[in-house]
Amino acid sequence: MKKRMSALLLTAAMVLGGCSSGGGNQQAGNTTPTTTAETTTQAQTEAETEAEAEAVYDEVKEADVVIVGAGGAGLSAAIAAADEGAESIIIVEKLGKTGGSLNFTSGSMSGAETIIQELDGITDTKESYIEDILSNGADLGDRELIEIFVDEDVDAIQWLWDHGLSEYTFSEQNGLKSVFAPEHQLYSIQRTYKPKAMDPANYKSAVHEILDKEVAAYKNITIDYYTEVTDLLGNENGQVLTAVGYNSDSQKTVCYEAKKGIIMATGGYSGNPKMMGQYAKHGDKYLVGGADSADGKGIRIMQTVGAAVDQDKLSYIPTFPMGLEYAEGKGAIGDVYMWKAGGIYVNQEGKRFINETLDEVVPRETALEEQTNAVQYNIFTDKIIEDLKAGNAAFMWEYYYEPEQGIGHKLVQSADTLEELAQIIGVPADALVETVNTYNAAVESGKTDEFGRDFSGAPTAYSVAVNKIEGDKYYAVPIKALVVMTLGGVTINKDMQVVDESGSPIPGLYAAGEVVGGIWGKFVSGGTGVMGPVAFGRITGRNVVNLELPKGQPVKEASFVLDKALFEKEKVAKESYDMSGIKDGIYEATVDGQSGEMVVQVIVADDKIAEVTVLSNHETENIAGPALEKVPAAIVENNSPDVDGVTGATLTSERIREAVRQCLEQAK
């Protein structure tokens, strides 16, 4: 590998050219153009300058189209660009796998006037779909872009159907594949589709599975894994056609040159609590339901070359009021739903704040977001558990919480009195007792309480029984606000071109997927989190090939750029593991895993770690795979459990390290 150049030389190379000095005053958005007074490198001969500039990068790669991010938008864009005649396409992906947020969702889809509705005998209209999306987004979405999406979405679903979706098994309601999805605000008609992945060990989403298979069939599409793009560069024509990345696997700096354009499909910032906390009241306390790699850096990178971002819309962070915290800061959808049979929610102050049985999702979402630490405690009793089971509404309880091996079992707290329970969960005892007494009185009245909760006993989808909170045992489970996607980002035009703060397109720069802001409004509609990136990715892939590449104004940084500090990870000071005194032998340790125990074996030979083997695990294979492969090897190479984790699989990485530490303790 070539020796990496100094920061001064790197800056000079960025100013002078792209991957190799292509001539002119090419500048990076996050650097300041140098002058003769500031540096003498520009006074060198052209040949010397070109040699130095080219030496900055370990590798230089060229393609018709460069796509940053291999999620739903990036994969769809690559296929579309290839179909439109692009001879070479490079997808740059910082993780060791494709899929992005599709690795963390079951992949619900939605669409109107689709082949699926036609086969189900359901009549729908695009106009109705558009109005529902706008209404669900609090009428803050971009109508023009939503209309473009709804039109393209029909073709995208048809394409998926023709490329294998028709063979998939769907979760059905009343024998129909077109269903209502209660995890989101309901559409006015059944237009949500829930296909199940055929290979659940490697895919959570059928859409991801199909896209992966199709991309693999194109010889002119290549994917560079473990490569994070850190800079975009503009050339002397005001075009952004250069991306600079760093490959963490080879430890090489790679410069990518695009002939037609760059598509940024880097996702949102739902994996960045610091950034969410900057723009939402308790955003730093939200549970992360997706990838840590969804850090928002792609937004900032585009700002450095002029991309406009609406700051107000960065606060558009929809949550699920049903987050199960299975590891610190990480969560999944997993409400106990005890309120369906008489339970209540209280906040950190021990008080109720919402009608728990409300059939509208948004008010429950926003109410939880306003509570201290974005946490609510479900309070219930044994009688409530029994009635929830009798009402066939206890799936989450029986799957996640009741079994000892369930990922939510350790969250269940119990006590003989409300006062004891309050002490355990850290809420004021007098407030909790008063709240329960007031609630019980409302139940006795058989009427409607101050929050609008009805106690008449009429069964609904959100109320299967009416109960007071009383008994020999009281229970509490903390449920937090969960985030799986964000809705703020860069601004684009109808052609998917990234625009600057004047509204002018930045030549060569496109964006698709969650990295784009302002499309859906303040809240998201069911299925658009999957089909939005797919549909817009398809459009972007076609446009980057077919639209003229014009010249533009000199590239400059936007007036508003996200603070670098939002992307700096907190370093926890810790002493390196003391390897002294370990004895040769074979050792095993068991630690809690994703959906079950992880067993790790360590062989110590000649007073060193000779081998680390994960004997068994219950991790999600397509997410944890890189960590299961790389972390044990790194531990052996460094003879220490204190090695870096794998980006995107931080929890699995730490589980392996902890198991190795336990083995080494046995070896002492």
XYZ file of C-alpha atoms in Angstrom:
668
model
C 0.000 0.000 0.000
C 1.255 3.438 -0.841
C 2.294 5.672 1.985
C -0.551 8.036 2.861
C 0.210 11.700 2.309
C 0.070 14.516 4.813
C -3.137 16.480 5.396
C -1.586 19.512 3.668
C -0.755 17.535 0.546
C -4.203 15.884 0.551
C -5.822 19.302 0.689
C -3.636 20.519 -2.159
C -4.556 17.481 -4.255
C -8.247 18.076 -3.654
C -7.907 21.661 -4.759
C -6.042 20.794 -7.904
C -7.921 17.813 -9.191
C -10.063 14.739 -8.687
C -8.519 11.282 -8.503
C -5.631 12.424 -10.630
C -5.090 16.090 -11.301
C -7.625 16.543 -14.041
C -6.815 20.216 -14.345
C -8.428 23.400 -13.182
C -9.416 24.630 -9.792
C -11.147 21.527 -8.454
C -11.996 21.879 -4.811
C -13.484 19.865 -2.000
C -16.474 21.368 -0.324
C -14.876 21.135 3.098
C -11.556 22.701 2.137
C -10.607 26.276 1.381
C -9.031 27.048 -2.004
C -5.337 27.680 -1.542
C -3.582 30.790 -2.753
C -0.019 31.432 -3.800
C 0.612 33.056 -0.450
C -0.682 30.059 1.483
C 1.256 27.328 -0.244
C 4.086 26.885 -2.693
C 2.838 23.600 -4.158
C 0.917 25.412 -6.903
C 4.168 26.991 -8.091
C 5.598 23.561 -8.856
C 5.584 22.230 -12.362
C 2.407 20.619 -13.670
C 4.075 17.232 -13.865
C 5.255 17.386 -10.265
C 1.833 18.461 -9.059
C 0.087 15.674 -10.953
C 2.438 13.097 -9.516
C 1.869 14.333 -5.981
C -1.902 14.561 -6.380
C -2.153 11.047 -7.759
C 0.028 9.684 -4.960
C -2.549 10.746 -2.403
C -4.814 7.824 -3.303
C -3.956 4.154 -3.024
C -6.459 3.278 -5.713
C -8.289 5.131 -8.466
C -11.478 3.686 -9.958
C -13.634 4.986 -12.793
C -17.201 4.154 -13.776
C -20.104 5.666 -15.638
C -22.052 5.832 -12.387
C -20.877 5.775 -8.768
C -23.502 4.957 -6.138
C -22.789 5.501 -2.460
C -24.821 3.081 -0.345
C -26.122 -0.430 -1.102
C -29.565 -0.197 0.480
C -32.901 -0.338 -1.307
C -32.275 2.956 -3.118
C -28.703 2.161 -4.138
C -29.451 -1.344 -5.411
C -32.522 -0.165 -7.330
C -30.588 2.735 -8.837
C -27.818 0.397 -9.993
C -30.249 -1.929 -11.756
C -32.063 0.970 -13.429
C -28.801 2.598 -14.572
C -27.582 -0.691 -16.017
C -30.867 -1.205 -17.860
C -30.537 2.313 -19.322
C -27.161 1.515 -20.813
C -24.546 2.444 -18.195
C -21.507 0.347 -19.046
C -19.982 0.379 -15.571
C -21.486 0.991 -12.141
C -19.710 0.920 -8.802
C -21.675 0.745 -5.552
C -19.619 1.884 -2.571
C -20.822 0.351 0.712
C -19.235 0.958 4.124
C -20.559 -2.283 5.626
C -19.776 -5.820 4.590
C -23.291 -6.455 3.300
C -25.998 -4.885 1.201
C -29.474 -3.873 2.325
C -29.007 -0.917 4.661
C -32.205 -0.475 6.679
C -33.765 -3.453 4.874
C -31.701 -5.589 7.265
C -33.794 -4.281 10.153
C -37.345 -4.402 8.826
C -39.766 -7.103 7.764
C -40.106 -5.088 4.574
C -43.764 -4.079 4.434
C -44.618 -2.570 1.039
C -47.473 -0.357 -0.076
C -48.921 0.826 -3.358
C -52.172 1.706 -5.129
C -53.567 0.232 -8.362
C -51.084 -2.635 -8.077
C -51.086 -6.138 -9.479
C -51.558 -7.460 -5.927
C -54.738 -5.467 -5.367
C -55.993 -6.494 -8.786
C -55.581 -10.168 -7.910
C -57.288 -9.572 -4.554
C -60.208 -7.840 -6.246
C -59.585 -4.521 -4.499
C -60.283 -1.262 -6.307
C -57.940 1.558 -5.302
C -56.773 4.858 -6.769
C -53.448 6.645 -6.864
C -55.259 9.837 -5.849
C -56.478 8.200 -2.633
C -52.963 6.939 -1.881
C -51.508 10.428 -2.387
C -54.061 12.021 -0.071
C -53.489 9.374 2.613
C -49.705 9.916 2.526
C -50.133 13.683 2.774
C -52.647 13.352 5.612
C -50.480 10.858 7.519
C -47.526 13.258 7.185
C -49.515 16.077 8.830
C -49.865 17.717 5.390
C -46.194 18.708 5.495
C -45.002 16.481 2.663
C -43.962 17.451 -0.859
C -47.013 16.776 -3.065
C -45.041 16.823 -6.327
C -42.512 14.243 -5.122
C -45.243 12.107 -3.550
C -47.139 12.093 -6.849
C -43.937 11.052 -8.647
C -43.442 8.274 -6.098
C -47.000 6.945 -6.355
C -46.737 6.712 -10.168
C -43.345 4.996 -10.090
C -44.362 2.739 -7.206
C -46.870 0.841 -9.354
C -44.162 -0.026 -11.882
C -41.680 -0.871 -9.123
C -44.064 -3.356 -7.515
C -44.858 -4.835 -10.916
C -41.110 -5.215 -11.578
C -40.629 -6.963 -8.220
C -43.647 -9.169 -8.921
C -42.258 -10.172 -12.312
C -38.812 -10.830 -10.810
C -39.927 -13.296 -8.168
C -42.262 -11.564 -5.711
C -45.201 -13.537 -7.107
C -43.625 -16.704 -5.686
C -43.359 -15.399 -2.130
C -45.636 -16.203 0.807
C -47.490 -13.164 2.172
C -48.974 -12.478 5.593
C -52.659 -12.352 4.755
C -55.846 -10.954 6.254
C -59.100 -12.672 5.356
C -57.319 -14.560 2.602
C -55.988 -11.390 0.947
C -52.392 -10.288 0.383
C -53.530 -6.638 0.516
C -53.869 -5.812 4.216
C -54.187 -3.085 6.820
C -51.001 -2.555 8.893
C -51.762 -1.514 12.504
C -48.155 -0.521 13.272
C -48.785 2.631 11.217
C -51.732 4.947 10.788
C -54.192 2.883 8.756
C -54.723 3.647 5.090
C -58.246 4.246 3.855
C -58.081 0.914 2.007
C -55.971 -2.252 2.084
C -52.764 -1.367 0.227
C -50.016 -2.782 2.451
C -48.235 -5.998 1.441
C -46.123 -8.205 3.738
C -44.124 -10.812 1.793
C -41.874 -13.116 3.836
C -38.234 -13.660 2.877
C -37.496 -17.125 1.479
C -34.060 -17.179 3.147
C -34.781 -15.772 6.631
C -31.270 -16.549 7.848
C -29.857 -13.977 5.446
C -32.782 -11.674 4.697
C -35.514 -10.016 6.711
C -37.086 -8.426 3.652
C -38.301 -10.045 0.442
C -37.505 -6.823 -1.435
C -33.869 -6.980 -0.312
C -33.674 -10.641 -1.310
C -34.967 -9.950 -4.826
C -32.758 -6.874 -5.363
C -29.652 -8.740 -4.214
C -30.331 -11.594 -6.613
C -30.915 -9.246 -9.530
C -27.829 -7.087 -8.891
C -25.646 -10.206 -8.771
C -26.734 -11.035 -12.321
C -25.281 -7.812 -13.773
C -21.611 -8.135 -14.719
C -21.265 -4.366 -15.068
C -22.286 -3.706 -11.431
C -19.595 -4.114 -8.780
C -19.843 -3.492 -5.051
C -16.913 -2.212 -2.988
C -17.608 -3.309 0.582
C -16.110 -1.880 3.787
C -15.526 1.434 2.004
C -16.806 4.641 3.549
C -17.003 7.731 1.356
C -15.611 10.687 3.280
C -15.538 13.473 0.680
C -17.145 14.657 -2.520
C -15.135 16.879 -4.861
C -16.198 19.430 -7.445
C -14.275 20.009 -10.664
C -13.470 23.145 -12.653
C -16.862 22.899 -14.376
C -18.768 22.980 -11.119
C -19.628 19.283 -11.460
C -19.477 16.802 -8.563
C -18.097 13.643 -10.151
C -15.457 12.567 -7.626
C -15.883 10.676 -4.354
C -13.082 9.812 -1.958
C -13.420 6.790 0.294
C -11.479 4.711 2.779
C -11.569 0.908 2.781
C -11.318 -0.329 6.368
C -10.550 -3.862 5.220
C -7.589 -3.077 2.954
C -6.804 0.200 4.754
C -6.549 1.958 1.414
C -7.774 5.336 0.266
C -9.852 4.960 -2.886
C -10.823 7.726 -5.291
C -13.859 7.171 -7.492
C -14.428 9.108 -10.713
C -17.891 9.066 -12.302
C -18.411 9.959 -15.954
C -22.153 10.617 -15.689
C -22.874 11.234 -12.027
C -22.801 10.232 -8.374
C -25.881 8.955 -6.555
C -25.869 9.380 -2.797
C -28.046 6.705 -1.161
C -26.489 6.725 2.303
C -29.625 6.558 4.455
C -30.745 8.696 7.361
C -29.568 9.332 10.919
C -31.694 6.963 13.008
C -28.480 5.315 14.255
C -27.081 8.613 15.561
C -28.650 9.470 18.965
C -26.450 12.542 19.236
C -27.850 13.998 16.023
C -31.425 13.029 16.917
C -30.955 14.704 20.291
C -29.852 17.878 18.522
C -33.156 18.162 16.660
C -35.729 16.376 18.863
C -36.461 17.074 22.538
C -35.529 13.619 23.847
C -34.048 12.296 20.604
C -30.847 11.126 22.257
C -32.963 8.795 24.422
C -34.790 7.174 21.521
C -34.063 3.501 21.000
C -32.171 2.737 17.795
C -34.158 0.150 15.855
C -31.887 0.032 12.829
C -28.225 0.130 11.915
C -25.627 2.135 13.829
C -24.249 2.931 10.375
C -27.296 5.154 9.712
C -25.335 8.079 11.098
C -26.303 10.948 8.766
C -22.764 11.551 7.516
C -23.916 11.414 3.915
C -26.036 14.513 4.515
C -23.060 16.481 5.786
C -20.806 15.297 2.963
C -23.257 16.690 0.420
C -23.542 19.957 2.354
C -19.793 20.438 1.895
C -20.381 20.704 -1.854
C -23.367 22.991 -1.474
C -26.397 20.765 -0.817
C -29.364 22.520 0.767
C -30.887 21.093 3.959
C -34.022 22.401 5.659
C -33.017 22.549 9.328
C -36.618 22.470 10.557
C -37.249 19.169 8.828
C -34.336 17.509 10.628
C -36.740 17.296 13.573
C -39.035 15.040 11.533
C -38.138 11.832 13.359
C -41.125 9.468 13.558
C -41.131 6.996 16.426
C -42.956 3.825 17.374
C -44.438 4.033 20.915
C -43.631 0.366 21.445
C -39.853 -0.022 21.792
C -38.414 -3.041 23.645
C -34.851 -2.238 24.777
C -32.978 -5.533 24.337
C -29.514 -3.935 24.696
C -28.373 -0.511 25.813
C -29.826 2.006 23.378
C -30.984 -0.699 20.934
C -34.585 -1.736 20.481
C -37.214 -3.619 18.541
C -40.984 -3.352 18.212
C -42.239 -5.299 21.211
C -44.988 -3.728 23.313
C -46.538 -5.931 26.011
C -49.982 -4.568 25.018
C -51.319 -5.070 28.561
C -53.325 -1.876 28.161
C -55.613 -3.787 25.809
C -56.897 -5.685 28.868
C -56.854 -2.910 31.453
C -53.238 -1.906 31.954
C -52.070 1.697 31.896
C -49.005 3.650 30.889
C -47.309 6.043 33.309
C -44.332 8.303 32.694
C -41.202 8.827 34.776
C -43.286 11.029 37.088
C -45.745 8.191 37.758
C -48.616 9.828 35.859
C -50.751 8.821 32.880
C -50.484 11.058 29.810
C -52.489 9.468 26.972
C -55.487 7.298 26.155
C -53.625 4.005 25.865
C -56.380 2.437 23.715
C -56.488 5.254 21.149
C -56.685 3.799 17.652
C -54.656 6.666 16.159
C -50.917 6.004 16.168
C -49.549 9.548 15.775
C -50.967 11.018 19.037
C -49.490 8.096 20.985
C -46.141 8.544 19.222
C -45.884 12.254 19.890
C -47.131 11.951 23.478
C -44.355 9.495 24.357
C -41.728 11.656 22.655
C -42.611 14.462 25.075
C -42.166 12.369 28.233
C -38.975 12.437 30.303
C -36.377 10.148 28.691
C -39.050 9.098 26.144
C -40.027 6.183 28.385
C -43.381 4.849 29.596
C -44.086 2.043 32.068
C -46.891 -0.418 31.399
C -48.517 -1.167 34.782
C -50.619 -4.335 35.069
C -51.612 -7.348 37.190
C -52.062 -11.124 36.880
C -55.766 -10.725 36.060
C -54.870 -8.421 33.177
C -52.378 -10.990 31.863
C -55.063 -13.694 31.976
C -57.610 -11.567 30.126
C -55.081 -10.515 27.475
C -54.397 -14.182 26.772
C -58.108 -14.967 26.707
C -58.565 -12.194 24.145
C -55.849 -13.683 21.890
C -53.846 -10.449 22.194
C -50.854 -11.707 24.198
C -48.518 -12.639 21.333
C -45.779 -10.174 22.279
C -46.031 -11.105 25.967
C -45.816 -14.831 25.277
C -42.990 -14.449 22.753
C -40.727 -11.741 24.200
C -41.510 -11.341 27.894
C -42.984 -14.410 29.590
C -40.333 -17.021 28.590
C -37.078 -16.869 30.535
C -35.163 -16.898 27.241
C -37.264 -14.062 25.802
C -35.316 -10.912 24.977
C -37.701 -8.825 27.085
C -37.938 -11.120 30.105
C -35.343 -9.229 32.117
C -37.361 -6.016 31.709
C -40.365 -7.370 33.636
C -40.429 -5.999 37.202
C -42.853 -7.166 39.902
C -43.750 -6.304 43.478
C -46.399 -7.041 46.112
C -47.418 -3.394 46.420
C -47.550 -0.352 44.185
C -45.185 1.451 46.551
C -42.572 -1.276 46.143
C -43.046 -1.321 42.377
C -42.598 2.453 42.211
C -39.299 2.169 44.070
C -38.058 -0.535 41.714
C -38.795 1.422 38.528
C -37.786 4.784 39.968
C -41.056 6.728 39.904
C -42.623 8.673 42.832
C -44.665 6.199 44.887
C -47.338 8.700 45.944
C -47.893 9.768 42.322
C -48.195 6.171 41.094
C -50.657 5.236 43.850
C -52.765 8.324 43.146
C -52.710 7.603 39.400
C -53.880 4.016 39.903
C -56.616 5.041 42.369
C -57.932 7.658 39.921
C -57.855 5.123 37.104
C -59.657 2.460 39.149
C -62.390 4.961 40.001
C -62.843 5.692 36.300
C -63.144 1.956 35.586
C -65.824 1.641 38.266
C -67.779 4.489 36.677
C -68.032 2.565 33.397
C -67.797 5.840 31.499
C -65.027 7.765 29.717
C -62.079 9.277 31.595
C -60.246 12.581 31.120
C -58.019 11.071 28.394
C -60.964 9.756 26.402
C -60.505 6.110 27.381
C -63.807 4.256 27.312
C -64.738 1.822 30.102
C -68.155 0.740 28.821
C -66.763 -2.682 27.934
C -67.434 -2.490 24.194
C -64.717 -4.650 22.584
C -62.426 -3.057 19.995
C -59.124 -3.976 18.355
C -57.429 -1.949 21.104
C -59.512 -3.118 24.071
C -60.319 -6.763 24.753
C -61.196 -6.408 28.454
C -61.797 -3.804 31.167
C -59.989 -4.264 34.476
C -58.981 -2.293 37.512
C -55.330 -2.417 38.503
C -55.567 -4.460 41.677
C -54.373 -7.842 42.886
C -51.709 -9.694 44.826
C -48.926 -8.866 42.374
C -48.162 -5.731 40.363
C -45.986 -5.625 37.250
C -44.180 -2.962 35.259
C -42.397 -3.062 31.884
C -40.551 -0.036 30.447
C -41.407 0.716 26.828
C -39.513 3.430 24.953
C -39.808 5.505 21.805
C -38.234 3.521 18.971
C -36.805 4.952 15.745
C -36.235 3.011 12.547
C -36.051 5.914 10.082
C -35.686 9.687 9.872
C -37.339 12.112 7.460
C -34.907 15.048 7.260
C -32.099 15.349 4.733
C -30.894 17.052 1.575
C -33.206 18.797 -0.857
C -33.764 17.425 -4.368
C -35.775 18.496 -7.399
C -38.236 16.409 -9.405
C -35.334 14.881 -11.361
C -33.706 13.606 -8.124
C -30.846 16.092 -8.512
C -29.469 17.533 -5.288
C -30.010 21.299 -5.245
C -28.064 24.088 -3.579
C -29.493 26.809 -1.357
C -30.588 28.831 -4.379
C -32.582 25.879 -5.687
C -30.194 25.196 -8.572
C -29.165 21.577 -9.235
C -25.578 20.619 -8.442
C -24.378 19.050 -11.727
C -23.571 15.368 -11.405
C -24.962 14.926 -7.882
C -28.136 12.909 -7.247
C -29.713 11.493 -4.098
C -32.341 8.873 -3.331
C -33.789 7.176 -0.276
C -33.754 8.236 3.349
C -30.903 10.710 2.860
C -33.429 12.981 1.120
C -35.523 15.228 3.352
C -38.990 16.708 3.188
C -40.763 14.144 1.018
C -43.194 12.480 3.401
C -43.847 15.206 5.962
C -43.534 14.837 9.720
C -44.702 11.212 9.906
C -44.295 8.264 7.587
C -46.959 6.113 5.966
C -46.793 2.333 6.054
C -44.687 0.733 3.311
C -43.127 3.963 2.052
C -39.966 3.308 4.059
C -39.299 0.340 1.769
C -40.897 1.338 -1.514
C -39.866 5.013 -1.355
C -36.152 4.220 -1.721
C -36.883 1.565 -4.357
C -39.074 3.838 -6.488
C -36.901 6.932 -6.190
C -33.781 4.810 -6.700
C -35.173 3.557 -10.000
C -35.920 7.085 -11.187
C -32.488 8.302 -10.124
C -30.727 5.444 -11.893
C -32.497 6.279 -15.150
C -31.905 10.024 -14.846
C -28.195 9.827 -14.103
C -27.722 8.010 -17.398
C -30.135 9.976 -19.575
C -30.059 13.572 -18.353
C -27.496 15.973 -19.777
C -24.514 16.700 -17.535
C -24.305 20.503 -17.599
C -21.627 22.820 -16.319
C -22.321 24.772 -13.161
C -21.046 27.396 -10.801
C -17.867 26.726 -8.797
C -18.617 24.295 -5.995
C -18.777 25.821 -2.541
C -19.901 24.760 0.896
C -23.501 25.454 1.957
C -24.099 28.181 4.528
C -25.566 25.564 6.887
C -23.454 22.473 7.474
C -24.057 19.936 10.225
C -21.578 20.172 13.080
C -18.747 17.621 12.854
C -19.182 16.940 16.568
C -22.486 15.192 15.838
C -20.549 12.392 14.160
C -17.759 11.966 16.684
C -18.201 8.861 18.786
C -17.619 9.137 22.497
C -14.471 7.321 23.477
C -14.812 5.363 26.688
C -11.555 5.289 28.588
C -10.707 1.751 29.677
C -7.607 -0.147 30.567
C -6.413 -2.739 28.108
C -6.997 -6.321 29.182
C -4.225 -7.730 31.373
C -3.005 -10.883 29.633
C -0.477 -11.802 32.290
C -0.823 -15.135 34.038
C -3.007 -16.955 31.512
C -2.431 -20.707 31.260
C -2.591 -22.968 28.238
C -5.865 -24.822 27.749
C -9.276 -24.846 26.102
C -11.937 -22.621 27.635
C -15.598 -21.878 26.912
C -17.938 -19.066 27.937
C -21.616 -18.380 27.350
C -23.096 -14.888 27.036
C -26.537 -13.534 26.178
C -27.031 -13.068 22.446
C -29.527 -11.520 20.064
C -32.214 -14.204 20.290
C -30.448 -16.733 22.494
C -27.111 -17.611 24.008
C -23.735 -17.297 22.281
C -21.046 -19.877 23.118
C -17.402 -19.021 22.440
C -14.324 -21.230 22.751
C -10.806 -19.891 23.300
C -7.638 -21.964 22.947
C -4.576 -20.641 24.788
C -1.198 -22.029 23.695
C 2.285 -20.841 24.653
C 0.660 -18.209 26.913
C -1.107 -16.597 23.938
C -4.561 -16.673 22.380
C -4.151 -19.271 19.646
C -7.728 -19.651 18.477
C -11.172 -18.097 19.042
C -14.245 -19.960 17.794
C -17.894 -19.010 18.077
C -19.338 -22.476 18.672
C -22.980 -21.415 18.552
C -24.982 -18.230 18.282
C -28.464 -16.868 17.650
C -27.447 -13.626 15.965
C -29.124 -12.314 12.831
C -26.795 -13.867 10.266
C -26.863 -11.213 7.570
C -26.084 -8.482 10.126
C -23.719 -10.322 12.467
C -21.812 -12.287 9.810
C -18.903 -9.852 9.357
C -18.367 -9.603 13.134
C -18.502 -13.390 13.605
C -15.755 -13.678 10.989
C -13.530 -10.688 11.703
C -13.605 -10.159 15.479
C -12.258 -13.628 16.481
C -9.434 -13.279 13.925
C -8.573 -9.798 15.202
C -8.467 -11.037 18.799
C -5.997 -13.768 17.851
C -3.880 -11.382 15.779
C -3.698 -8.795 18.586
C -3.584 -11.366 21.391
C -6.191 -9.341 23.218
C -9.994 -9.037 23.422
C -9.624 -5.242 23.189
C -10.059 -4.940 19.438
C -12.345 -2.732 17.357
C -15.814 -3.988 16.600
C -17.269 -4.294 13.118
C -19.344 -1.308 11.980
C -22.993 -2.301 11.743
C -22.534 -5.273 14.091
C -21.359 -3.561 17.271
C -23.531 -5.636 19.627
C -22.304 -8.935 18.194
C -18.724 -7.662 18.347
C -19.030 -6.836 22.037
C -20.642 -10.189 22.827
C -17.678 -12.012 21.306
C -15.204 -9.802 23.175
C -17.028 -10.308 26.485
C -17.092 -14.088 26.023
C -13.344 -14.078 25.294
C -12.707 -11.998 28.433
C -14.610 -14.583 30.482
C -12.550 -17.389 28.938
C -9.324 -15.573 29.761
C -10.444 -15.106 33.356
C -10.865 -18.877 33.530
C -7.341 -19.244 32.147
C -5.795 -17.299 35.013
